[in-house]
Amino acid sequence: MELGQSSHPRRKTRQIMVGDVPVGGDAPITVQSMTITKTADAEGTLQQVYDLAMAGCDIVRCTCNEIEAAEGLARIVPRSPVPIVADVHHNHRMALAALEAGVHCLRLNPGNIRKPEHIKLVAQEARDRGVPIRIGVNGGSLHPDLYKRHGGKVTPEAMVESALMELAYFDEVGFEDVKISVKASSVPLMIEAYRQLSDAVDHPLHLGVTEAGPMPGGLIKATAGIATLLAEGIGDTIRYSLTADPIEEARAGRALLEAMGLRERKNIDLIACPSCGRAEIDVIEVARQAQEAFGEREIPLQVAVMGCVVNGPGEARDADLGIAAGNKKGHLFVRGQNVAVVPEDQMVDALVEWATFINDHGLDAAFERARSTREQARREAERDRAALVGAHGDDVNESEQRVELIRKLG
Ligand code: SF4
């Protein structure tokens, strides 16, 4: 499948601009996160904005909960490497102040900014300045009237109705530069709400599972909700809401889009076998060391750590580069072809060195580099493979011997 494609075609949405970042239409799906500093602390917040941008965030949101926060935004926005969204609840005057600060987008919660005249005033101001607004419906803070009307429950219908009511106010003042979210902490609820919303409007959709919680549960919930919708072609921008360092949110968002083939790969894709009775090394530890060694290096390759040379090179033959353990050695392979052999304690260093070489010079250069070593490497791998199969047989977990013993007991 081509980059940017999912199993279902992406639903057509109109495109808006958040600063210089397009959202919706055929624009790449973007990653968002939110700072957790006090926005009034402009320097501290800017540092976090830069860290988030480095971790793969395309758009960053900051709270605008008090006038000092709006003042902070006035200092942050001109120096930010990515567009800034002001998050506004309860007080529409904070939205007006954020617009004055020059933010690239507003997020309004229709559940707690309820007066139509306030909503329309903010929309008019945003319209006149060409600033988009996200209607950020949240299952936990639904408008009380809607809550009552839908039987005292948060339902997908109630959440969609909340978004449509806000859109109707915007319509009255001719404002349509809008993206929408209908987040809930329940994964099935948010999935259904987004499905219904996607059928009802063509505005770009911002996906998220709100208050997903700490890792690993939060990561799993957010991924379940966001990935399900993306696979259905729904969603134009995403945010992981984790109880964790926001850098983890940005990394998770980026990793999900890369894993689904919806964004170009920027960082290493480290794969590793789950280990089994054949493993010649501590695969978990070596994979951890490799992950640490690659760190934040921008090497867009798939790299494999495999526990044994018996099955490793075959199982990871599609990886750009891999290493498999056997007989106290590391057998390096490029696209399934053996290229070199290194001592076991140099496996990680060799992986990083070869990955860097391939990233700088390409795969052909790597095969050329291995011209004099590859035949020897192939023979050694074959010998170690045969020795290991000879030592452990095909039944490395000794299942058949156990079955024989059990049969004797019967
Ligand atoms: S590569 Fe080897 S050690 Fe890893 S799971 Fe496969 S057979 Fe087991």
GROMACS .gro file of C-alpha atoms and ligand atoms in nm:
model
  418
    1MET     CA    1   0.000   0.000   0.000
    2GLU     CA    2   0.111   0.354  -0.075
    3LEU     CA    3   0.210   0.601   0.196
    4GLY     CA    4  -0.095   0.789   0.327
    5GLN     CA    5  -0.341   0.512   0.242
    6SER     CA    6  -0.542   0.311   0.490
    7SER     CA    7  -0.760   0.009   0.424
    8HIS     CA    8  -1.060   0.241   0.382
    9PRO     CA    9  -1.020   0.550   0.167
   10ARG     CA   10  -0.985   0.868   0.372
   11ARG     CA   11  -1.314   1.051   0.410
   12LYS     CA   12  -1.328   1.378   0.223
   13THR     CA   13  -1.310   1.680   0.449
   14ARG     CA   14  -1.261   2.046   0.372
   15GLN     CA   15  -0.921   2.189   0.450
   16ILE     CA   16  -0.842   2.461   0.702
   17MET     CA   17  -0.511   2.622   0.786
   18VAL     CA   18  -0.380   2.627   1.142
   19GLY     CA   19  -0.103   2.881   1.096
   20ASP     CA   20   0.096   2.735   0.807
   21VAL     CA   21  -0.016   2.375   0.875
   22PRO     CA   22  -0.304   2.245   0.660
   23VAL     CA   23  -0.556   2.024   0.838
   24GLY     CA   24  -0.811   1.819   0.644
   25GLY     CA   25  -0.856   1.756   0.275
   26ASP     CA   26  -0.556   1.567   0.142
   27ALA     CA   27  -0.311   1.717   0.394
   28PRO     CA   28  -0.099   1.468   0.591
   29ILE     CA   29  -0.262   1.370   0.921
   30THR     CA   30  -0.102   1.585   1.190
   31VAL     CA   31   0.009   1.519   1.547
   32GLN     CA   32  -0.089   1.750   1.831
   33SER     CA   33  -0.010   1.773   2.199
   34MET     CA   34  -0.054   2.018   2.481
   35THR     CA   35   0.193   2.191   2.709
   36ILE     CA   36   0.164   2.130   3.084
   37THR     CA   37   0.355   2.440   3.194
   38LYS     CA   38   0.183   2.759   3.310
   39THR     CA   39   0.129   2.953   2.987
   40ALA     CA   40   0.217   3.272   3.177
   41ASP     CA   41   0.570   3.124   3.199
   42ALA     CA   42   0.654   3.205   2.838
   43GLU     CA   43   1.014   3.076   2.848
   44GLY     CA   44   0.926   2.746   3.017
   45THR     CA   45   0.633   2.692   2.781
   46LEU     CA   46   0.839   2.774   2.473
   47GLN     CA   47   1.100   2.521   2.581
   48GLN     CA   48   0.827   2.257   2.599
   49VAL     CA   49   0.686   2.366   2.262
   50TYR     CA   50   1.031   2.318   2.107
   51ASP     CA   51   1.070   1.977   2.274
   52LEU     CA   52   0.729   1.872   2.141
   53ALA     CA   53   0.813   1.991   1.791
   54MET     CA   54   1.139   1.791   1.804
   55ALA     CA   55   0.941   1.482   1.912
   56GLY     CA   56   0.716   1.503   1.604
   57CYS     CA   57   0.438   1.741   1.706
   58ASP     CA   58   0.296   1.953   1.423
   59ILE     CA   59   0.064   2.174   1.629
   60VAL     CA   60   0.080   2.257   2.003
   61ARG     CA   61  -0.201   2.368   2.234
   62CYS     CA   62  -0.154   2.583   2.543
   63THR     CA   63  -0.416   2.665   2.801
   64CYS     CA   64  -0.546   3.021   2.808
   65ASN     CA   65  -0.718   3.017   3.145
   66GLU     CA   66  -0.627   3.362   3.281
   67ILE     CA   67  -0.518   3.697   3.150
   68GLU     CA   68  -0.153   3.623   3.239
   69ALA     CA   69  -0.175   3.315   3.015
   70ALA     CA   70  -0.294   3.532   2.725
   71GLU     CA   71   0.000   3.764   2.791
   72GLY     CA   72   0.228   3.459   2.783
   73LEU     CA   73   0.078   3.359   2.446
   74ALA     CA   74   0.162   3.702   2.305
   75ARG     CA   75   0.527   3.622   2.386
   76ILE     CA   76   0.516   3.256   2.283
   77VAL     CA   77   0.340   3.273   1.945
   78PRO     CA   78   0.600   3.482   1.755
   79ARG     CA   79   0.883   3.254   1.868
   80SER     CA   80   0.711   2.917   1.832
   81PRO     CA   81   0.838   2.670   1.569
   82VAL     CA   82   0.483   2.530   1.524
   83PRO     CA   83   0.132   2.682   1.524
   84ILE     CA   84  -0.016   2.749   1.867
   85VAL     CA   85  -0.375   2.673   1.966
   86ALA     CA   86  -0.527   2.844   2.271
   87ASP     CA   87  -0.740   2.612   2.485
   88VAL     CA   88  -1.036   2.802   2.627
   89HIS     CA   89  -1.301   2.690   2.875
   90HIS     CA   90  -1.572   2.878   3.066
   91ASN     CA   91  -1.465   3.235   2.987
   92HIS     CA   92  -1.515   3.366   2.634
   93ARG     CA   93  -1.305   3.671   2.719
   94MET     CA   94  -1.001   3.443   2.733
   95ALA     CA   95  -1.073   3.348   2.370
   96LEU     CA   96  -1.081   3.716   2.272
   97ALA     CA   97  -0.758   3.776   2.463
   98ALA     CA   98  -0.592   3.477   2.292
   99LEU     CA   99  -0.692   3.615   1.952
  100GLU     CA  100  -0.536   3.944   2.055
  101ALA     CA  101  -0.219   3.747   2.141
  102GLY     CA  102  -0.204   3.625   1.781
  103VAL     CA  103  -0.275   3.252   1.830
  104HIS     CA  104  -0.319   3.038   1.517
  105CYS     CA  105  -0.633   2.859   1.638
  106LEU     CA  106  -0.878   2.850   1.929
  107ARG     CA  107  -1.029   2.549   2.098
  108LEU     CA  108  -1.369   2.620   2.253
  109ASN     CA  109  -1.558   2.378   2.474
  110PRO     CA  110  -1.928   2.417   2.388
  111GLY     CA  111  -2.017   2.248   2.717
  112ASN     CA  112  -1.892   2.536   2.927
  113ILE     CA  113  -1.903   2.845   2.702
  114ARG     CA  114  -2.278   2.840   2.653
  115LYS     CA  115  -2.418   3.186   2.593
  116PRO     CA  116  -2.500   3.222   2.220
  117GLU     CA  117  -2.396   3.589   2.219
  118HIS     CA  118  -2.055   3.498   2.362
  119ILE     CA  119  -2.003   3.215   2.112
  120LYS     CA  120  -2.101   3.435   1.819
  121LEU     CA  121  -1.884   3.723   1.935
  122VAL     CA  122  -1.577   3.494   1.948
  123ALA     CA  123  -1.664   3.345   1.607
  124GLN     CA  124  -1.698   3.693   1.454
  125GLU     CA  125  -1.360   3.799   1.592
  126ALA     CA  126  -1.197   3.476   1.468
  127ARG     CA  127  -1.362   3.521   1.127
  128ASP     CA  128  -1.232   3.877   1.094
  129ARG     CA  129  -0.879   3.765   1.181
  130GLY     CA  130  -0.886   3.448   0.969
  131VAL     CA  131  -0.824   3.225   1.271
  132PRO     CA  132  -0.988   2.879   1.281
  133ILE     CA  133  -1.167   2.732   1.581
  134ARG     CA  134  -1.185   2.375   1.705
  135ILE     CA  135  -1.521   2.285   1.853
  136GLY     CA  136  -1.393   2.061   2.130
  137VAL     CA  137  -1.685   1.857   2.261
  138ASN     CA  138  -1.595   1.654   2.566
  139GLY     CA  139  -1.814   1.372   2.695
  140GLY     CA  140  -1.729   1.467   3.053
  141SER     CA  141  -1.841   1.830   3.018
  142LEU     CA  142  -2.145   1.812   2.797
  143HIS     CA  143  -2.397   2.098   2.798
  144PRO     CA  144  -2.640   2.018   3.086
  145ASP     CA  145  -2.948   2.063   2.859
  146LEU     CA  146  -2.816   1.804   2.616
  147TYR     CA  147  -2.734   1.570   2.899
  148LYS     CA  148  -3.095   1.593   3.020
  149ARG     CA  149  -3.243   1.562   2.674
  150HIS     CA  150  -3.051   1.241   2.610
  151GLY     CA  151  -3.180   1.063   2.920
  152GLY     CA  152  -2.914   1.181   3.166
  153LYS     CA  153  -2.645   0.993   2.974
  154VAL     CA  154  -2.353   1.089   2.757
  155THR     CA  155  -2.436   0.936   2.421
  156PRO     CA  156  -2.274   0.964   2.079
  157GLU     CA  157  -2.590   1.143   1.961
  158ALA     CA  158  -2.567   1.400   2.241
  159MET     CA  159  -2.202   1.472   2.163
  160VAL     CA  160  -2.269   1.515   1.792
  161GLU     CA  161  -2.568   1.738   1.869
  162SER     CA  162  -2.345   1.957   2.085
  163ALA     CA  163  -2.105   2.005   1.792
  164LEU     CA  164  -2.390   2.078   1.548
  165MET     CA  165  -2.543   2.336   1.784
  166GLU     CA  166  -2.212   2.520   1.801
  167LEU     CA  167  -2.176   2.500   1.423
  168ALA     CA  168  -2.522   2.657   1.386
  169TYR     CA  169  -2.413   2.957   1.597
  170PHE     CA  170  -2.101   2.992   1.383
  171ASP     CA  171  -2.316   2.973   1.070
  172GLU     CA  172  -2.522   3.266   1.189
  173VAL     CA  173  -2.216   3.490   1.172
  174GLY     CA  174  -2.078   3.333   0.854
  175PHE     CA  175  -1.787   3.153   1.020
  176GLU     CA  176  -1.690   2.813   0.887
  177ASP     CA  177  -1.318   2.777   0.948
  178VAL     CA  178  -1.380   2.490   1.187
  179LYS     CA  179  -1.244   2.155   1.296
  180ILE     CA  180  -1.426   1.939   1.545
  181SER     CA  181  -1.356   1.682   1.815
  182VAL     CA  182  -1.600   1.464   2.011
  183LYS     CA  183  -1.375   1.307   2.271
  184ALA     CA  184  -1.476   1.073   2.550
  185SER     CA  185  -1.277   0.859   2.790
  186SER     CA  186  -1.478   0.555   2.677
  187VAL     CA  187  -1.328   0.413   2.360
  188PRO     CA  188  -1.651   0.263   2.215
  189LEU     CA  189  -1.835   0.590   2.288
  190MET     CA  190  -1.581   0.811   2.114
  191ILE     CA  191  -1.556   0.577   1.816
  192GLU     CA  192  -1.931   0.587   1.762
  193ALA     CA  193  -1.950   0.963   1.816
  194TYR     CA  194  -1.680   1.027   1.553
  195ARG     CA  195  -1.846   0.788   1.309
  196GLN     CA  196  -2.175   0.975   1.340
  197LEU     CA  197  -2.005   1.313   1.322
  198SER     CA  198  -1.814   1.210   1.013
  199ASP     CA  199  -2.144   1.120   0.844
  200ALA     CA  200  -2.296   1.454   0.945
  201VAL     CA  201  -2.027   1.711   0.852
  202ASP     CA  202  -1.731   1.757   0.618
  203HIS     CA  203  -1.524   1.959   0.864
  204PRO     CA  204  -1.180   1.820   0.952
  205LEU     CA  205  -1.190   1.599   1.261
  206HIS     CA  206  -0.945   1.605   1.552
  207LEU     CA  207  -0.932   1.258   1.711
  208GLY     CA  208  -0.861   1.168   2.070
  209VAL     CA  209  -0.960   0.960   2.370
  210THR     CA  210  -0.982   1.211   2.650
  211GLU     CA  211  -0.829   1.144   2.992
  212ALA     CA  212  -0.690   0.814   2.862
  213GLY     CA  213  -0.474   0.793   3.176
  214PRO     CA  214  -0.120   0.676   3.255
  215MET     CA  215   0.080   0.429   3.049
  216PRO     CA  216   0.046   0.156   2.944
  217GLY     CA  217  -0.335   0.153   2.977
  218GLY     CA  218  -0.372   0.509   2.847
  219LEU     CA  219  -0.157   0.437   2.547
  220ILE     CA  220  -0.363   0.129   2.463
  221LYS     CA  221  -0.697   0.309   2.502
  222ALA     CA  222  -0.589   0.605   2.291
  223THR     CA  223  -0.444   0.378   2.024
  224ALA     CA  224  -0.755   0.160   2.016
  225GLY     CA  225  -0.980   0.462   1.960
  226ILE     CA  226  -0.763   0.665   1.724
  227ALA     CA  227  -0.633   0.374   1.516
  228THR     CA  228  -0.979   0.224   1.468
  229LEU     CA  229  -1.108   0.551   1.326
  230LEU     CA  230  -0.800   0.616   1.113
  231ALA     CA  231  -0.832   0.268   0.963
  232GLU     CA  232  -1.188   0.362   0.865
  233GLY     CA  233  -1.056   0.673   0.691
  234ILE     CA  234  -1.185   0.908   0.965
  235GLY     CA  235  -0.961   1.175   1.118
  236ASP     CA  236  -0.737   1.460   1.005
  237THR     CA  237  -0.535   1.538   1.318
  238ILE     CA  238  -0.475   1.338   1.637
  239ARG     CA  239  -0.383   1.386   1.999
  240TYR     CA  240  -0.288   1.126   2.259
  241SER     CA  241  -0.415   1.251   2.600
  242LEU     CA  242  -0.181   1.066   2.834
  243THR     CA  243  -0.106   1.122   3.200
  244ALA     CA  244   0.260   1.138   3.111
  245ASP     CA  245   0.525   1.376   2.987
  246PRO     CA  246   0.367   1.539   2.677
  247ILE     CA  247   0.676   1.436   2.481
  248GLU     CA  248   0.542   1.081   2.511
  249GLU     CA  249   0.214   1.199   2.356
  250ALA     CA  250   0.396   1.345   2.058
  251ARG     CA  251   0.610   1.033   2.016
  252ALA     CA  252   0.306   0.807   2.040
  253GLY     CA  253   0.111   1.011   1.785
  254ARG     CA  254   0.397   1.013   1.543
  255ALA     CA  255   0.469   0.642   1.592
  256LEU     CA  256   0.105   0.551   1.532
  257LEU     CA  257   0.087   0.744   1.205
  258GLU     CA  258   0.417   0.593   1.089
  259ALA     CA  259   0.308   0.241   1.188
  260MET     CA  260  -0.015   0.281   0.993
  261GLY     CA  261   0.170   0.412   0.690
  262LEU     CA  262  -0.005   0.749   0.718
  263ARG     CA  263   0.311   0.957   0.762
  264GLU     CA  264   0.657   0.914   0.621
  265ARG     CA  265   0.898   0.733   0.853
  266LYS     CA  266   1.128   0.973   1.035
  267ASN     CA  267   1.285   0.757   1.303
  268ILE     CA  268   1.409   0.403   1.331
  269ASP     CA  269   1.148   0.125   1.330
  270LEU     CA  270   1.309  -0.121   1.569
  271ILE     CA  271   1.160  -0.466   1.545
  272ALA     CA  272   1.274  -0.763   1.754
  273CYS     CA  273   1.166  -1.122   1.792
  274PRO     CA  274   0.973  -1.208   2.110
  275SER     CA  275   1.248  -1.459   2.202
  276CYS     CA  276   1.193  -1.827   2.269
  277GLY     CA  277   1.382  -2.136   2.376
  278ARG     CA  278   1.619  -2.096   2.082
  279ALA     CA  279   1.742  -1.749   2.182
  280GLU     CA  280   2.120  -1.722   2.205
  281ILE     CA  281   2.107  -1.382   2.378
  282ASP     CA  282   1.883  -1.190   2.618
  283VAL     CA  283   1.672  -1.043   2.335
  284ILE     CA  284   1.481  -0.805   2.564
  285GLU     CA  285   1.804  -0.654   2.698
  286VAL     CA  286   1.978  -0.629   2.358
  287ALA     CA  287   1.667  -0.470   2.202
  288ARG     CA  288   1.654  -0.223   2.491
  289GLN     CA  289   2.021  -0.136   2.439
  290ALA     CA  290   1.960  -0.089   2.067
  291GLN     CA  291   1.662   0.136   2.134
  292GLU     CA  292   1.873   0.346   2.369
  293ALA     CA  293   2.166   0.358   2.125
  294PHE     CA  294   1.948   0.476   1.836
  295GLY     CA  295   1.773   0.724   2.065
  296GLU     CA  296   1.630   1.018   1.870
  297ARG     CA  297   1.849   0.964   1.563
  298GLU     CA  298   1.649   1.031   1.251
  299ILE     CA  299   1.725   0.712   1.061
  300PRO     CA  300   1.412   0.602   0.874
  301LEU     CA  301   1.502   0.232   0.848
  302GLN     CA  302   1.353  -0.088   0.981
  303VAL     CA  303   1.614  -0.257   1.199
  304ALA     CA  304   1.575  -0.605   1.351
  305VAL     CA  305   1.721  -0.767   1.662
  306MET     CA  306   1.673  -1.144   1.642
  307GLY     CA  307   1.752  -1.397   1.911
  308CYS     CA  308   1.897  -1.672   1.695
  309VAL     CA  309   2.057  -1.725   1.359
  310VAL     CA  310   1.844  -2.036   1.305
  311ASN     CA  311   1.528  -1.846   1.224
  312GLY     CA  312   1.617  -1.477   1.272
  313PRO     CA  313   1.747  -1.378   0.927
  314GLY     CA  314   1.454  -1.550   0.757
  315GLU     CA  315   1.188  -1.408   0.989
  316ALA     CA  316   1.326  -1.056   0.947
  317ARG     CA  317   1.423  -1.079   0.581
  318ASP     CA  318   1.219  -0.771   0.491
  319ALA     CA  319   1.398  -0.549   0.744
  320ASP     CA  320   1.652  -0.309   0.596
  321LEU     CA  321   1.909  -0.428   0.845
  322GLY     CA  322   1.919  -0.687   1.118
  323ILE     CA  323   2.136  -0.890   1.347
  324ALA     CA  324   2.085  -1.244   1.472
  325ALA     CA  325   2.275  -1.413   1.753
  326GLY     CA  326   2.451  -1.747   1.733
  327ASN     CA  327   2.756  -1.910   1.886
  328LYS     CA  328   2.863  -1.589   2.073
  329LYS     CA  329   2.851  -1.395   1.747
  330GLY     CA  330   2.623  -1.144   1.583
  331HIS     CA  331   2.532  -1.222   1.223
  332LEU     CA  332   2.453  -0.899   1.042
  333PHE     CA  333   2.222  -0.907   0.746
  334VAL     CA  334   2.094  -0.646   0.503
  335ARG     CA  335   1.755  -0.723   0.347
  336GLY     CA  336   1.800  -1.087   0.443
  337GLN     CA  337   2.154  -1.120   0.300
  338ASN     CA  338   2.442  -1.187   0.538
  339VAL     CA  339   2.700  -0.911   0.521
  340ALA     CA  340   2.926  -0.941   0.826
  341VAL     CA  341   2.992  -1.121   1.154
  342VAL     CA  342   3.079  -0.940   1.478
  343PRO     CA  343   3.148  -1.054   1.835
  344GLU     CA  344   2.828  -1.084   2.041
  345ASP     CA  345   2.918  -0.790   2.266
  346GLN     CA  346   2.947  -0.562   1.962
  347MET     CA  347   2.604  -0.640   1.817
  348VAL     CA  348   2.443  -0.310   1.911
  349ASP     CA  349   2.740  -0.095   1.804
  350ALA     CA  350   2.751  -0.277   1.470
  351LEU     CA  351   2.378  -0.222   1.415
  352VAL     CA  352   2.407   0.151   1.479
  353GLU     CA  353   2.716   0.182   1.261
  354TRP     CA  354   2.563  -0.006   0.965
  355ALA     CA  355   2.229   0.174   1.000
  356THR     CA  356   2.407   0.507   0.989
  357PHE     CA  357   2.607   0.391   0.685
  358ILE     CA  358   2.292   0.279   0.499
  359ASN     CA  359   2.113   0.602   0.590
  360ASP     CA  360   2.404   0.808   0.458
  361HIS     CA  361   2.496   0.603   0.151
  362GLY     CA  362   2.205   0.374   0.064
  363LEU     CA  363   2.151  -0.002   0.043
  364ASP     CA  364   2.356  -0.054  -0.272
  365ALA     CA  365   2.658   0.102  -0.104
  366ALA     CA  366   2.606  -0.135   0.190
  367PHE     CA  367   2.612  -0.439  -0.041
  368GLU     CA  368   2.921  -0.297  -0.209
  369ARG     CA  369   3.085  -0.246   0.131
  370ALA     CA  370   3.015  -0.612   0.212
  371ARG     CA  371   3.153  -0.741  -0.119
  372SER     CA  372   3.461  -0.898   0.038
  373THR     CA  373   3.295  -1.020   0.361
  374ARG     CA  374   2.955  -1.141   0.253
  375GLU     CA  375   3.048  -1.490   0.131
  376GLN     CA  376   3.242  -1.558   0.449
  377ALA     CA  377   2.952  -1.414   0.656
  378ARG     CA  378   2.703  -1.638   0.476
  379ARG     CA  379   2.916  -1.949   0.536
  380GLU     CA  380   2.966  -1.867   0.906
  381ALA     CA  381   2.595  -1.805   0.955
  382GLU     CA  382   2.516  -2.134   0.783
  383ARG     CA  383   2.768  -2.318   1.001
  384ASP     CA  384   2.637  -2.165   1.325
  385ARG     CA  385   2.282  -2.230   1.217
  386ALA     CA  386   2.358  -2.596   1.146
  387ALA     CA  387   2.547  -2.631   1.475
  388LEU     CA  388   2.253  -2.487   1.670
  389VAL     CA  389   1.999  -2.704   1.492
  390GLY     CA  390   2.229  -3.001   1.558
  391ALA     CA  391   2.262  -2.914   1.927
  392HIS     CA  392   1.895  -2.847   1.992
  393GLY     CA  393   1.719  -3.021   1.705
  394ASP     CA  394   1.401  -2.893   1.559
  395ASP     CA  395   1.221  -2.943   1.887
  396VAL     CA  396   1.410  -2.688   2.090
  397ASN     CA  397   1.145  -2.670   2.359
  398GLU     CA  398   1.162  -3.049   2.401
  399SER     CA  399   0.787  -3.073   2.358
  400GLU     CA  400   0.799  -3.411   2.188
  401GLN     CA  401   1.009  -3.561   2.468
  402ARG     CA  402   0.753  -3.431   2.716
  403VAL     CA  403   0.468  -3.573   2.513
  404GLU     CA  404   0.643  -3.911   2.516
  405LEU     CA  405   0.675  -3.894   2.897
  406ILE     CA  406   0.310  -3.798   2.934
  407ARG     CA  407   0.206  -4.087   2.713
  408LYS     CA  408   0.404  -4.329   2.931
  409LEU     CA  409   0.215  -4.198   3.237
  410GLY     CA  410  -0.113  -4.272   3.058
  411SF4     S1  411   1.436  -1.552   1.601
  411SF4    FE1  412   1.503  -1.737   1.705
  411SF4     S2  413   1.500  -1.679   1.921
  411SF4    FE2  414   1.376  -1.529   1.816
  411SF4     S3  415   1.166  -1.609   1.831
  411SF4    FE3  416   1.249  -1.673   1.632
  411SF4     S4  417   1.333  -1.880   1.676
  411SF4    FE4  418   1.303  -1.779   1.877
   0.00000   0.00000   0.00000
